[in-house]
Amino acid sequence: DWTGRHAVGVHGPADLSYADVAEIVGAAVGRPLTAQQVPEADVAGLLRTAAFTEDQIEGILGMSRGQLGFTPENPRGFITTTPTTLAGWAYAVLRPALEA
């Protein structure tokens, strides 16, 4: 008889930094990756050269701003912690998709 909505956060088994993510994904795809923060003005300029509109650019920048100092809305707990590692996903899903 339940109706409505319920959101549940999904966390992997470990909290990762952007540097951790770059190292894990880089190993999976066979290329060294480095996490780098890029100034908004540089991102906006590149998006303009790709013919994005100013509204589209602002939307993308707004989503990026939301990641600065990101804290998950749903805290890590028994329900939100999953066994799948980023490395497991990257090797099983991402790498094959890039090789296709």
Coordinates of C-alpha atoms in Angstrom, one line a residue:
D1 CA 0.0 0.0 0.0
W2 CA 3.1 2.3 -0.1
T3 CA 3.0 5.2 -2.6
G4 CA 5.4 8.0 -3.3
R5 CA 9.1 8.2 -3.7
H6 CA 12.1 7.1 -1.7
A7 CA 15.7 7.8 -2.7
V8 CA 18.6 5.6 -1.4
G9 CA 22.2 6.6 -1.9
V10 CA 24.5 4.1 -3.5
H11 CA 28.1 4.1 -2.3
G12 CA 30.8 1.6 -3.2
P13 CA 32.8 -0.1 -0.4
A14 CA 35.3 2.8 -0.1
D15 CA 35.3 6.5 -0.1
L16 CA 37.6 7.7 -3.0
S17 CA 39.3 10.9 -3.8
Y18 CA 39.3 12.3 -7.3
A19 CA 43.0 11.2 -7.5
D20 CA 42.0 7.7 -6.4
V21 CA 39.3 7.6 -9.2
A22 CA 41.8 8.8 -11.8
E23 CA 44.3 6.1 -10.8
I24 CA 41.7 3.3 -10.8
V25 CA 40.1 4.2 -14.1
G26 CA 43.4 4.9 -15.7
A27 CA 44.6 1.4 -14.8
A28 CA 41.5 -0.1 -16.2
V29 CA 41.7 1.7 -19.5
G30 CA 45.4 1.3 -19.8
R31 CA 46.2 5.0 -19.8
P32 CA 47.6 7.2 -17.1
L33 CA 45.0 9.7 -15.9
T34 CA 45.4 12.6 -13.6
A35 CA 42.6 14.4 -11.7
Q36 CA 42.9 18.1 -12.4
Q37 CA 40.6 21.0 -11.5
V38 CA 40.1 23.2 -14.6
P39 CA 39.1 26.9 -14.2
E40 CA 35.4 27.6 -15.2
A41 CA 36.5 30.2 -17.8
D42 CA 38.6 27.5 -19.6
V43 CA 35.8 25.0 -19.6
A44 CA 33.3 27.7 -20.8
G45 CA 35.7 28.6 -23.6
L46 CA 36.1 25.0 -24.8
L47 CA 32.4 24.5 -24.7
R48 CA 31.9 27.7 -26.8
T49 CA 34.3 26.3 -29.5
A50 CA 32.1 23.2 -29.6
A51 CA 29.1 25.4 -30.4
F52 CA 27.3 25.0 -27.0
T53 CA 24.9 27.8 -26.2
E54 CA 25.4 30.1 -23.2
D55 CA 22.5 28.4 -21.4
Q56 CA 23.9 25.0 -22.1
I57 CA 27.3 26.2 -20.9
E58 CA 25.8 27.6 -17.7
G59 CA 24.0 24.3 -17.1
I60 CA 27.2 22.3 -17.4
L61 CA 29.1 24.7 -15.2
G62 CA 26.3 24.6 -12.6
M63 CA 26.5 20.8 -12.4
S64 CA 30.3 21.1 -12.0
R65 CA 29.9 23.6 -9.2
G66 CA 27.7 21.1 -7.4
Q67 CA 30.6 18.7 -7.2
L68 CA 32.9 21.2 -5.4
G69 CA 33.1 20.1 -1.8
F70 CA 30.5 17.4 -2.5
T71 CA 29.1 15.6 0.5
P72 CA 26.7 12.7 -0.2
E73 CA 23.1 13.5 0.8
N74 CA 22.7 9.9 2.0
P75 CA 25.4 8.9 4.5
R76 CA 27.3 5.7 4.2
G77 CA 25.6 2.9 6.0
F78 CA 24.6 -0.7 5.8
I79 CA 21.8 0.0 3.2
T80 CA 23.9 2.4 1.0
T81 CA 27.2 0.6 0.9
T82 CA 27.5 -1.8 -2.0
P83 CA 30.2 -4.4 -2.7
T84 CA 31.0 -3.3 -6.2
T85 CA 34.3 -1.5 -6.4
L86 CA 35.1 1.2 -9.0
A87 CA 37.9 -1.0 -10.2
G88 CA 35.5 -4.0 -10.6
W89 CA 33.1 -1.9 -12.6
A90 CA 35.8 -0.2 -14.7
Y91 CA 37.4 -3.5 -15.8
A92 CA 34.1 -5.3 -16.3
V93 CA 32.0 -2.5 -18.0
L94 CA 34.1 0.5 -19.0
R95 CA 37.1 -1.1 -20.5
P96 CA 35.1 -3.5 -22.7
A97 CA 32.9 -0.6 -23.8
L98 CA 35.9 1.4 -24.9
E99 CA 37.4 -1.5 -26.8
A100 CA 34.2 -2.1 -28.7

